[in-house]
Coordinates of C-alpha atoms in Angstrom, one line a residue:
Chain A
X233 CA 45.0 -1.3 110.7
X234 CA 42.5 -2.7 108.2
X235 CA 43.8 -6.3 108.8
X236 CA 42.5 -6.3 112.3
X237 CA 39.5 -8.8 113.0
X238 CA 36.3 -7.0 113.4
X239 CA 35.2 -10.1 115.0
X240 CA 37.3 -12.5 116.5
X241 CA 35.9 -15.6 117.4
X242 CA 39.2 -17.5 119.4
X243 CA 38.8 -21.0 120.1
X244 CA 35.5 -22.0 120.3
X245 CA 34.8 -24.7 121.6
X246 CA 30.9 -26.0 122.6
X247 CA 29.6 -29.8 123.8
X248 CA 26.6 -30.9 125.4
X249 CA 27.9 -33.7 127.8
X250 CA 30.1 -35.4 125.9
X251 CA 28.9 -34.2 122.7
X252 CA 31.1 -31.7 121.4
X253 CA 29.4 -29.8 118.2
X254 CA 32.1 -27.1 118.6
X255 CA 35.8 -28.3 118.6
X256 CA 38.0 -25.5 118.8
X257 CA 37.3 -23.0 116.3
X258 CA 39.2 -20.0 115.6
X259 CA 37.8 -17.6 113.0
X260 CA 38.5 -13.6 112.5
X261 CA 36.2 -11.2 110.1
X262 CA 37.4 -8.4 108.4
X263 CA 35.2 -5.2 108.5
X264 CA 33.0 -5.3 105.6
X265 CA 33.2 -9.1 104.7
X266 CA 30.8 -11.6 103.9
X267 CA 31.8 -14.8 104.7
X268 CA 29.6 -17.9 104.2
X269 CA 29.5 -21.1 106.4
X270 CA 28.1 -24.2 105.0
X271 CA 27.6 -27.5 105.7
X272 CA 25.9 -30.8 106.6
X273 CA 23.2 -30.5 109.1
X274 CA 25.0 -30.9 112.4
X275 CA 27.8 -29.6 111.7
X276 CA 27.6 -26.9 114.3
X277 CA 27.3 -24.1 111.8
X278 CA 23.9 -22.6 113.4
X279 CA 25.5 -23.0 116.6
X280 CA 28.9 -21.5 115.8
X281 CA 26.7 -18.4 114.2
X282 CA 24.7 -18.0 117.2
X283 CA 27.9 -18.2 119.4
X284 CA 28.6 -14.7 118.1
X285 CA 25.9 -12.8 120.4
X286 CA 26.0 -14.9 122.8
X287 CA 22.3 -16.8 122.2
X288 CA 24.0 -20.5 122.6
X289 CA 26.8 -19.9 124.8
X290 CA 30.6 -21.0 124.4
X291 CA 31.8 -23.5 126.4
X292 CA 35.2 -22.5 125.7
X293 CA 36.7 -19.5 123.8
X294 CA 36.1 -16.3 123.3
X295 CA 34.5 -14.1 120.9
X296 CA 35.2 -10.5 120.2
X297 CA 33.6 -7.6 118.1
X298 CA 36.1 -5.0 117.8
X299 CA 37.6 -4.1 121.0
X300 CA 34.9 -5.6 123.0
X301 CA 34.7 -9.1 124.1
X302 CA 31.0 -10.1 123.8
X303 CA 31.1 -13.5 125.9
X304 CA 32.8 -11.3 128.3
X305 CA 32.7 -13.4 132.1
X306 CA 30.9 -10.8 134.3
X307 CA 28.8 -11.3 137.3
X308 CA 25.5 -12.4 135.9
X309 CA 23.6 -9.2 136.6
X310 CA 26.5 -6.7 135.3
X311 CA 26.4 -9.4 132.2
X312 CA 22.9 -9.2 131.3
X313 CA 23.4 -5.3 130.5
X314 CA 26.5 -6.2 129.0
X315 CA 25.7 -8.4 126.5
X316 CA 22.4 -6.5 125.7
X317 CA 24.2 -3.9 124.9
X318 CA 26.6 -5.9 122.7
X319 CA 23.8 -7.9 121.0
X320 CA 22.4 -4.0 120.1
X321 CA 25.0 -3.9 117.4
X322 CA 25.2 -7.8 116.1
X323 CA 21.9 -8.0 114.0
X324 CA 20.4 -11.4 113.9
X325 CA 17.9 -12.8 111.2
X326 CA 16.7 -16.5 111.5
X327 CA 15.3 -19.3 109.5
X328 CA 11.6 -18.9 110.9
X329 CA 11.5 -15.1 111.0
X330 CA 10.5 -14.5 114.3
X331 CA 8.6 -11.4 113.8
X332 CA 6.1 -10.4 116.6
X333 CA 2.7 -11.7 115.9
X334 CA 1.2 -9.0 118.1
X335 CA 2.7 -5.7 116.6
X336 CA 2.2 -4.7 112.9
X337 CA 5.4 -4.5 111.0
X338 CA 5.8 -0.8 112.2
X339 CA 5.9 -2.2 115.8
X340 CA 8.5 -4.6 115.0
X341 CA 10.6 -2.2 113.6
X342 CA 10.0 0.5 116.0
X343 CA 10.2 -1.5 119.2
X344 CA 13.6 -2.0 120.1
X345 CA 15.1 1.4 118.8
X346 CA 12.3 3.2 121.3
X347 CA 13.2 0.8 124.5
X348 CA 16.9 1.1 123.8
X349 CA 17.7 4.0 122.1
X350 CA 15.0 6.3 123.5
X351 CA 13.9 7.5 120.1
X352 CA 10.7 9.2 119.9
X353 CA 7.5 8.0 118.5
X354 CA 8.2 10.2 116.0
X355 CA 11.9 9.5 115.1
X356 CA 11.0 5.4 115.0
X357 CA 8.6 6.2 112.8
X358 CA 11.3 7.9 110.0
X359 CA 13.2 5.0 110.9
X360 CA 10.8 2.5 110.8
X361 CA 10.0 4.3 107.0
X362 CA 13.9 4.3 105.9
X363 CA 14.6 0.4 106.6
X364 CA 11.2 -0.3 105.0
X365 CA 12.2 1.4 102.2
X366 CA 15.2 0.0 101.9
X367 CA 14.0 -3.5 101.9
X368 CA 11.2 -2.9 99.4
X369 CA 8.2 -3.2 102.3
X370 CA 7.1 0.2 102.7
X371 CA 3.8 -0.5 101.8
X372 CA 3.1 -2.9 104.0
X373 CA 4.0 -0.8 107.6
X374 CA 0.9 -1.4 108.7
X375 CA 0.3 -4.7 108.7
X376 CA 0.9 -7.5 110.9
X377 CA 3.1 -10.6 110.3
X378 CA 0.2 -13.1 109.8
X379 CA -0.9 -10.9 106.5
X380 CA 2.6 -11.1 105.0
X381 CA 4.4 -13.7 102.7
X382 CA 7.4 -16.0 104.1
X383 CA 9.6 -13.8 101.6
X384 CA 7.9 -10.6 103.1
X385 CA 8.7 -11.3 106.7
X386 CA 12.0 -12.2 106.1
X387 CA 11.9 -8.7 104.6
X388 CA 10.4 -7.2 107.7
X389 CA 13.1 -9.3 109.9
X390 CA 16.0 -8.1 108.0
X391 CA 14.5 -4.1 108.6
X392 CA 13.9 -4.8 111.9
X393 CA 17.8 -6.3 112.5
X394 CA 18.8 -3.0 110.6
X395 CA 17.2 -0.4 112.7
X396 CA 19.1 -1.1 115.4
X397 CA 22.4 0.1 113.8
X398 CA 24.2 -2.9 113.9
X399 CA 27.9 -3.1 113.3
X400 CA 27.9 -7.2 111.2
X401 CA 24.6 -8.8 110.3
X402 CA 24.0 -12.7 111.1
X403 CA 21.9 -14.8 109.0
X404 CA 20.8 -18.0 110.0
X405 CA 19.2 -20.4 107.0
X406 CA 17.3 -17.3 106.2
X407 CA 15.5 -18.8 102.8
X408 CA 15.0 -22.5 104.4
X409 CA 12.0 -22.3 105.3
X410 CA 11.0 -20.0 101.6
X411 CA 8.7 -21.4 99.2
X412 CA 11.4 -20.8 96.2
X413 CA 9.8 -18.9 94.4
X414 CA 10.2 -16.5 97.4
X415 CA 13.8 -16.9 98.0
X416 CA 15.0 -14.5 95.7
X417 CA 13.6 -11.3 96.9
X418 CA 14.8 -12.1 100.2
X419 CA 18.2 -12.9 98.5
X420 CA 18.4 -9.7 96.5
X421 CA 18.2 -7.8 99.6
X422 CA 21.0 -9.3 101.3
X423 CA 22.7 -8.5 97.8
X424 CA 21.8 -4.9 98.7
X425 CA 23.0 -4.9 102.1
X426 CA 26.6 -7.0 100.6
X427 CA 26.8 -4.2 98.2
X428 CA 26.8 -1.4 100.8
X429 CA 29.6 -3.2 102.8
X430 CA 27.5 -4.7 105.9
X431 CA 29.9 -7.4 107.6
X432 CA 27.5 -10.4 107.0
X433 CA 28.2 -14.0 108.2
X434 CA 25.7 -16.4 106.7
X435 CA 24.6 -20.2 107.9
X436 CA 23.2 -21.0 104.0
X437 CA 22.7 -24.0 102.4
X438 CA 22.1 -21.8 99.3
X439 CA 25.7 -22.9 97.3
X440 CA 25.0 -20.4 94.3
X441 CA 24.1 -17.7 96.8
X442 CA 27.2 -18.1 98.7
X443 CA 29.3 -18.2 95.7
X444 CA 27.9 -14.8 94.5
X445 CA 27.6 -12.7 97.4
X446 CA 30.4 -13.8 99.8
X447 CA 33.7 -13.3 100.0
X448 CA 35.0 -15.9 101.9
X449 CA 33.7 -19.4 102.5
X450 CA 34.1 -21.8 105.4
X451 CA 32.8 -25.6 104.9
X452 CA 32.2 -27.0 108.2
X453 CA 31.0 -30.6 109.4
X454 CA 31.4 -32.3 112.9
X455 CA 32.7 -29.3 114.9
X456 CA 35.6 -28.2 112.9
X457 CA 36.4 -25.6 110.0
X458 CA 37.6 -28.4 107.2
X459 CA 38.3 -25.9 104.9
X460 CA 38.2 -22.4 104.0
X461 CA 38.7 -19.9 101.2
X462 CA 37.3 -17.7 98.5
X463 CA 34.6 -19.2 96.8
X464 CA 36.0 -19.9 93.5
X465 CA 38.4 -22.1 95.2
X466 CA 35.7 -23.7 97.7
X467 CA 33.5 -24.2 94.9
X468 CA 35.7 -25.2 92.1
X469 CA 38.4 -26.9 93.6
X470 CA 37.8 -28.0 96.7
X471 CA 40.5 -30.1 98.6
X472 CA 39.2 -31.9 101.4
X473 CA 37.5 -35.3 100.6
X474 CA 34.5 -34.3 102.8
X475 CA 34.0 -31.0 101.6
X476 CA 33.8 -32.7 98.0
X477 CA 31.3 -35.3 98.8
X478 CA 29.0 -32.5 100.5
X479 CA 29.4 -30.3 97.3
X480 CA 29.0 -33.0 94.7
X481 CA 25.4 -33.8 96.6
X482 CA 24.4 -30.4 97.4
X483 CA 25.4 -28.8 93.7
X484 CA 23.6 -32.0 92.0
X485 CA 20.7 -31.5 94.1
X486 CA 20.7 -27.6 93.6
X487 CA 21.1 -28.2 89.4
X488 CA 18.4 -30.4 88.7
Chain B
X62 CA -49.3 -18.5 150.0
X63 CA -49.2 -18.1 146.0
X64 CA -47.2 -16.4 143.4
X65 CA -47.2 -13.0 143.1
X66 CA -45.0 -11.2 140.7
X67 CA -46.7 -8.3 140.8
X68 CA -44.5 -7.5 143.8
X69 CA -41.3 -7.4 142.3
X70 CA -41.4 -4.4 140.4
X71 CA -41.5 -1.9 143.6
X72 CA -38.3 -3.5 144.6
X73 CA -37.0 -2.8 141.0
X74 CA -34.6 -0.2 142.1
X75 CA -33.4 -1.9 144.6
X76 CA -32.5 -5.1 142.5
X77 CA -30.5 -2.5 140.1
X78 CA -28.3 -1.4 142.9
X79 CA -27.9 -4.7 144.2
X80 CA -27.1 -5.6 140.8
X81 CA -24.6 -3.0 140.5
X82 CA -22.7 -3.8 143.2
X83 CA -22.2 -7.2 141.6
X84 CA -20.7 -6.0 138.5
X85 CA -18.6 -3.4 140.8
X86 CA -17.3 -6.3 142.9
X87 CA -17.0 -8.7 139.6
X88 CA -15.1 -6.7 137.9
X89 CA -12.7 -5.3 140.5
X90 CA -11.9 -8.3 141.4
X91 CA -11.7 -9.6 137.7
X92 CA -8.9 -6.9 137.4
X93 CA -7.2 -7.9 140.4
X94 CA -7.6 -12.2 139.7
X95 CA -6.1 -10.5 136.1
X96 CA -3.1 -8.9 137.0
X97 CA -2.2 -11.1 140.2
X98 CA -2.7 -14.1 137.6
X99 CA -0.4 -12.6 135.7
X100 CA 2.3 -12.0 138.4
X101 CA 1.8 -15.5 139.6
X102 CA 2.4 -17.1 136.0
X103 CA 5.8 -15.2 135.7
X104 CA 7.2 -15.7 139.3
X105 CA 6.0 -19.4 138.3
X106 CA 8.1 -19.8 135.2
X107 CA 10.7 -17.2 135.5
X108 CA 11.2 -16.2 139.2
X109 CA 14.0 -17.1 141.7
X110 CA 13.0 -20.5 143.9
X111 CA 12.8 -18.4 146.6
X112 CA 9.8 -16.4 145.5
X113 CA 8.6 -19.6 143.5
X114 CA 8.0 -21.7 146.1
X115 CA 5.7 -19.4 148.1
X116 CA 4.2 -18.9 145.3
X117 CA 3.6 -22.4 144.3
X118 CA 2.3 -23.2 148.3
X119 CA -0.3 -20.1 148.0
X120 CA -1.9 -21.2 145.1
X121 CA -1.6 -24.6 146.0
X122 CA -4.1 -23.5 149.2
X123 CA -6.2 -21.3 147.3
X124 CA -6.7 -23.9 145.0
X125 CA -7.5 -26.5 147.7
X126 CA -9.6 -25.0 150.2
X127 CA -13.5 -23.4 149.7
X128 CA -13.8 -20.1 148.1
X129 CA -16.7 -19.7 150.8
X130 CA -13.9 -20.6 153.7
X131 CA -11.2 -17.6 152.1
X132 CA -13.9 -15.1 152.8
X133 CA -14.7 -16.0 155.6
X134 CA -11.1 -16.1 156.7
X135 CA -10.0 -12.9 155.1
X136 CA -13.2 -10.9 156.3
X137 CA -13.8 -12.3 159.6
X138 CA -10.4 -14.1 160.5
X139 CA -7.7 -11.4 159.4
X140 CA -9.5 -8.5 162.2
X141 CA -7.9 -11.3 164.2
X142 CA -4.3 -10.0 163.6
X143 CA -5.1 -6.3 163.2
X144 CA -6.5 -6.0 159.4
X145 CA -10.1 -4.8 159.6
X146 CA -11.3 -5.0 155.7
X147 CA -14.6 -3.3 154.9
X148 CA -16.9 -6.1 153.9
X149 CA -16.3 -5.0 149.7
X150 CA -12.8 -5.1 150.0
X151 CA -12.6 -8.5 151.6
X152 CA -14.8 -9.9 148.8
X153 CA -13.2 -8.3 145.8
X154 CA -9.5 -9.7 147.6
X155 CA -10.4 -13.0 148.6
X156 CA -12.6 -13.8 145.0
X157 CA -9.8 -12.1 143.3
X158 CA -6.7 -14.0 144.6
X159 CA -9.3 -17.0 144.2
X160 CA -9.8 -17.0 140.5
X161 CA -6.2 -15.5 139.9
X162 CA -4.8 -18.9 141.2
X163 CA -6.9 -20.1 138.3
X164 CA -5.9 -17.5 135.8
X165 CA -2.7 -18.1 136.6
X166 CA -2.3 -22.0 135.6
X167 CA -4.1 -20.7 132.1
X168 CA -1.4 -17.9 131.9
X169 CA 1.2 -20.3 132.3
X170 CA 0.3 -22.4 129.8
X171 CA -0.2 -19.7 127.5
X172 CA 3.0 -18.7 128.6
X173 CA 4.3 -22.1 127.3
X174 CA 2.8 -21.9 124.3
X175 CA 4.5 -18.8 122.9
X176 CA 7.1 -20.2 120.3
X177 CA 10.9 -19.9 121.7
X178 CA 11.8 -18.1 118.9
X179 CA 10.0 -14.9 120.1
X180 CA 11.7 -14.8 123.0
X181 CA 15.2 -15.2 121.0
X182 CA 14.2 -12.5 118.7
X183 CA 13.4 -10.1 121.5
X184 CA 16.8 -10.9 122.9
X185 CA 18.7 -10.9 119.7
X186 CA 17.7 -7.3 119.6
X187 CA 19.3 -6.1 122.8
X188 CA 16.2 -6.4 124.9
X189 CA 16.6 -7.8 128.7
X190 CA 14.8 -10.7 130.0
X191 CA 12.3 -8.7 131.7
X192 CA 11.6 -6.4 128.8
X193 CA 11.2 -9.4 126.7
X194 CA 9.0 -10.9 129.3
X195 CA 6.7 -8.0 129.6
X196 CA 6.4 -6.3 125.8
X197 CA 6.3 -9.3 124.0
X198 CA 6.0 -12.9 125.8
X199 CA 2.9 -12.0 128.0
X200 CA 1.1 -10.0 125.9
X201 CA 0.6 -13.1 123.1
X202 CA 0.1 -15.6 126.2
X203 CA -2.5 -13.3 127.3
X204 CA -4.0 -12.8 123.8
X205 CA -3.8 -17.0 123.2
X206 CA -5.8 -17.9 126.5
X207 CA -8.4 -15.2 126.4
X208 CA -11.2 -17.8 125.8
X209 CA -10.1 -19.6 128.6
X210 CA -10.1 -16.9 130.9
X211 CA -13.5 -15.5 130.0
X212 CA -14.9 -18.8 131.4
X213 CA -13.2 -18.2 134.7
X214 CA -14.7 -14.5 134.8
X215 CA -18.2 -15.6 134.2
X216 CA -17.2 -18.7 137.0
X217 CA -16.7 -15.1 139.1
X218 CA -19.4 -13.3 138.6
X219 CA -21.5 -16.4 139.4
X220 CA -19.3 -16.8 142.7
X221 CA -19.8 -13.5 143.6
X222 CA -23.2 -14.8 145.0
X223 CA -20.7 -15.3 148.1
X224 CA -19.8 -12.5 149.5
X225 CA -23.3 -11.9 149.9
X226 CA -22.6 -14.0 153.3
X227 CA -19.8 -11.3 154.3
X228 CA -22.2 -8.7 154.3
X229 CA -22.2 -7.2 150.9
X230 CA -25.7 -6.1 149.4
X231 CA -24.8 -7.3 146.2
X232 CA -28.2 -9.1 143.8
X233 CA -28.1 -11.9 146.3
X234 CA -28.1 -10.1 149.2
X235 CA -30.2 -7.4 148.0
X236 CA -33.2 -10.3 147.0
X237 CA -32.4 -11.7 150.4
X238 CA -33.3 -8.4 151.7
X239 CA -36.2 -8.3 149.4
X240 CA -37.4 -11.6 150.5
X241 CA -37.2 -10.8 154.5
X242 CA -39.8 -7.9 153.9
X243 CA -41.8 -9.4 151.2
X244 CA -41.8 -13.0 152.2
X245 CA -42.0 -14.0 148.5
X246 CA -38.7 -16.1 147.7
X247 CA -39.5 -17.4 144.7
X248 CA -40.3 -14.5 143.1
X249 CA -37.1 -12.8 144.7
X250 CA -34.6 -15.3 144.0
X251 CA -36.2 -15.6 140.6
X252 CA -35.6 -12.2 139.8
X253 CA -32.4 -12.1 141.1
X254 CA -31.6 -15.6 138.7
X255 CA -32.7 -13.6 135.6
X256 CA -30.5 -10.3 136.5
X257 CA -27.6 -12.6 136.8
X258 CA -28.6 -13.8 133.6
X259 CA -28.8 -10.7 131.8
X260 CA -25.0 -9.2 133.5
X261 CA -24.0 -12.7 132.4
X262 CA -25.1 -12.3 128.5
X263 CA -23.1 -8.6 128.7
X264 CA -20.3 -10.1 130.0
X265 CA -20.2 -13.0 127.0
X266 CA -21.1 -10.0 124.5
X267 CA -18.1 -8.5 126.2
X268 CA -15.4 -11.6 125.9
X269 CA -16.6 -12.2 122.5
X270 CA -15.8 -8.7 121.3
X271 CA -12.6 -8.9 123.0
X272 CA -11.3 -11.9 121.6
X273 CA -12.3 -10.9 118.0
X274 CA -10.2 -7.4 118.6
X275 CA -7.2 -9.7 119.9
X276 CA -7.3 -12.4 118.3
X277 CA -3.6 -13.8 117.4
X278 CA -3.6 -15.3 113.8
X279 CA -0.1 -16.3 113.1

């Protein structure tokens, strides 16, 4: 029983015209693992990640969490409440935060959880207090995006992802666009969230953070999975021409 | 005949109504050029063609015909097929769909403006399109063109002159009235010229206040 996928991702497949940036992917996640995609810019890592709720849509293929099918083909009214219901349990986090300029961090948080779960005022609140906590920001409730650092929104995103209960978390170049000497703390909380067993699939160009935290790691370029495995074998002995060339520049340029 | 301001202080009660009833009618029909402005920018950008078009060709002939011409039409013209407006009503409708054809273009843009990433977070959280729309695309659009749409309102209450030709004693009327008993116009109009001036400088204090309490700093 615990072999079964939690997500299933069958035979993606996405182009633009005659550009395909998706060829035929296949991928399943166990419950609880982390698994790591990396690769060149263009590879269609990004796009494979943001395949999984649905917010660039497959051309072919299918993608499951659990028993549902999330790219489910519905009549588009009955599939807009079907996929926002699905998209309620995949948390998201991306490179530019996307935080709400217009709501302090408490808004953020509490927004979604009292549109779509009907929780009080009261119960967002504890909620809004817990995730804060959790991420180190509970100091900073009441302010708005604009008076936080790029670390400290990332924070706030990764809070606001969590509130909603979600059953795998996506992250999508979440320290990119981090000064570094911010990337850390953002890092260490994703540590946090690895060590309490939160499926996580990550888009990173971060080659130490992936060989840390994940479990699993899938080098990508042109469309395709060219190679997969733990990290110590990704990392250390990599067998596919292409995914040595992309580590020998990335691992120089990440050394030095 | 010469100056005589002396006379303009008995009608000073009668200038404070007048000017009254321009702030009433500016500012019901600043609501209503607000949230019809509003409506308009969505249906614009996000609606089906079929309400899009209509849309499109109503603003396309409030935009292109007199405002003086609209109240005259709505007020006079609309009796025609059965809707008898009270002479308020038709000037706070026609100078309100007016300025919301205006509003709307401004909403639009800041519509446009609004990063696409806020609208992908929104949706990345399980909210619809609509939801996403209303709780957090609109309200930063409408917090980004604030400015812009202050100009328009003052444009308003300075075309709310109008609907002094429909009938209602609003300042111009009301110094018109003034005038016909008094026949001092300078005076009159003069007076009514700095009591626009003085709802206009509440109406700035007003904006200004509003778009410090907004403001958007990202």
């Amino acid at each position: 029983m615990t072999d079964k996928p939690f997500i299933d991702i069958r035979h993606a497949a996405k182009s633009y015209g005659a550009l395909e940036v998706l060829k035929d992917i296949s991928l399943q996640v166990r419950k609880g693992q982390i698994v790591a995609i990396i690769g060149p810019s263009g590879s269609g890592k990004s796009t494979l990640l943001r395949a999984i709720n649905d917010l660039d849509p497959l051309t072919k293929g299918e993608v499951w969490l659990e028993d549902m099918q999330v790219n489910k083909p519905l009549p588009p009214r009955q599939y807009e409440r079907h996929i926002n219901q699905m998209r309620q349990q995949i948390g998201m986090v991306f490179q530019h935060f996307n935080l709400f300029p217009h709501l302090t961090v408490r808004g953020n948080i509490t927004l979604a959880p009292k549109m779509l779960k009907r929780l009080t005022e009261a119960e967002a609140n504890a909620l809004a207090e817990k995730q804060l906590a959790h991420v180190g920001m509970l100091d900073r409730i009441d302010y708005y995006p604009s008076q936080l650092s790029g670390g400290q929104k990332q924070r706030v995103a990764i809070a606001r992802a969590l509130a909603m209960e979600p059953k795998v978390m996506l992250f999508d170049e979440v320290t990119s666009a981090l000064d570094p000497e911010l990337v850390e703390e953002v890092n260490l909380t994703m540590k946090k969230l690895a060590e309490e067993h939160m499926t996580m699939i990550i888009v990173t160009h971060e080659m130490r953070f992936a060989q840390d935290v994940c479990d699993r790691v899938l080098f990508m370029d042109q469309g395709v999975v060219v190679e997969e495995g733990p990290p110590e074998v990704i990392f250390r002995n990599p067998q596919h021409e292409r995914t040595k060339n992309f580590l020998r520049k990335h691992l120089q340029g990440n050394a030095q | 005949m010469t100056l005589d301001f002396t006379i303009v202080p008995s009608y000073f009660t009668l200038l404070l109504i007048g000017s009254g009833w321009t702030i009433a009618i500016t500012a019901a029909a600043a609501v209503l050029s607000f949230v019809v402005g509003i409506l308009f920018a969505v249906i614009a950008l996000y609606g089906p063609a079929l309400v899009r078009y209509p849309i499109r060709l109503f603003a396309w002939l409030f935009m292109g015909t007199p405002l003086l011409l609209q109240l005259f039409l709505i007020y006079f013209g609309l009796i025609q097929i059965g809707i008898d407006l009270p002479a308020f009503a038709a000037g706070v409708i026609g100078l309100g769909l007016h300025f919301a054809v205006y509003n709307s273009d401004i909403i639009q843009s800041g519509i446009r403006a609004v990063d696409k990433g806020q609208y992908e977070g929104a949706r990345t959280l399980g909210l619809s399109r609509l939801q996403t729309i209303a709780r957090i695309i609109v309200p930063q659009a409408v917090r980004s063109v604030i400015p812009p749409i202050g100009n328009n309102m003052i444009a308003l209450l300075k075309d709310s002159a109008l609907v002094s030709v429909i009938g209602v004693t609003e300042l111009t009327l009301t110094a018109q009235l003034a005038i016909s008993k008094t026949f001092h116009p300078f005076e009159f109009y003069l007076a009514a010229a700095v009591c626009y001036y003085v709802i206009n400088l509440g109406l700035e204090a007003g904006l200004r206040h509003l778009e410090g309490r907004v403001q958007l700093s990202r």
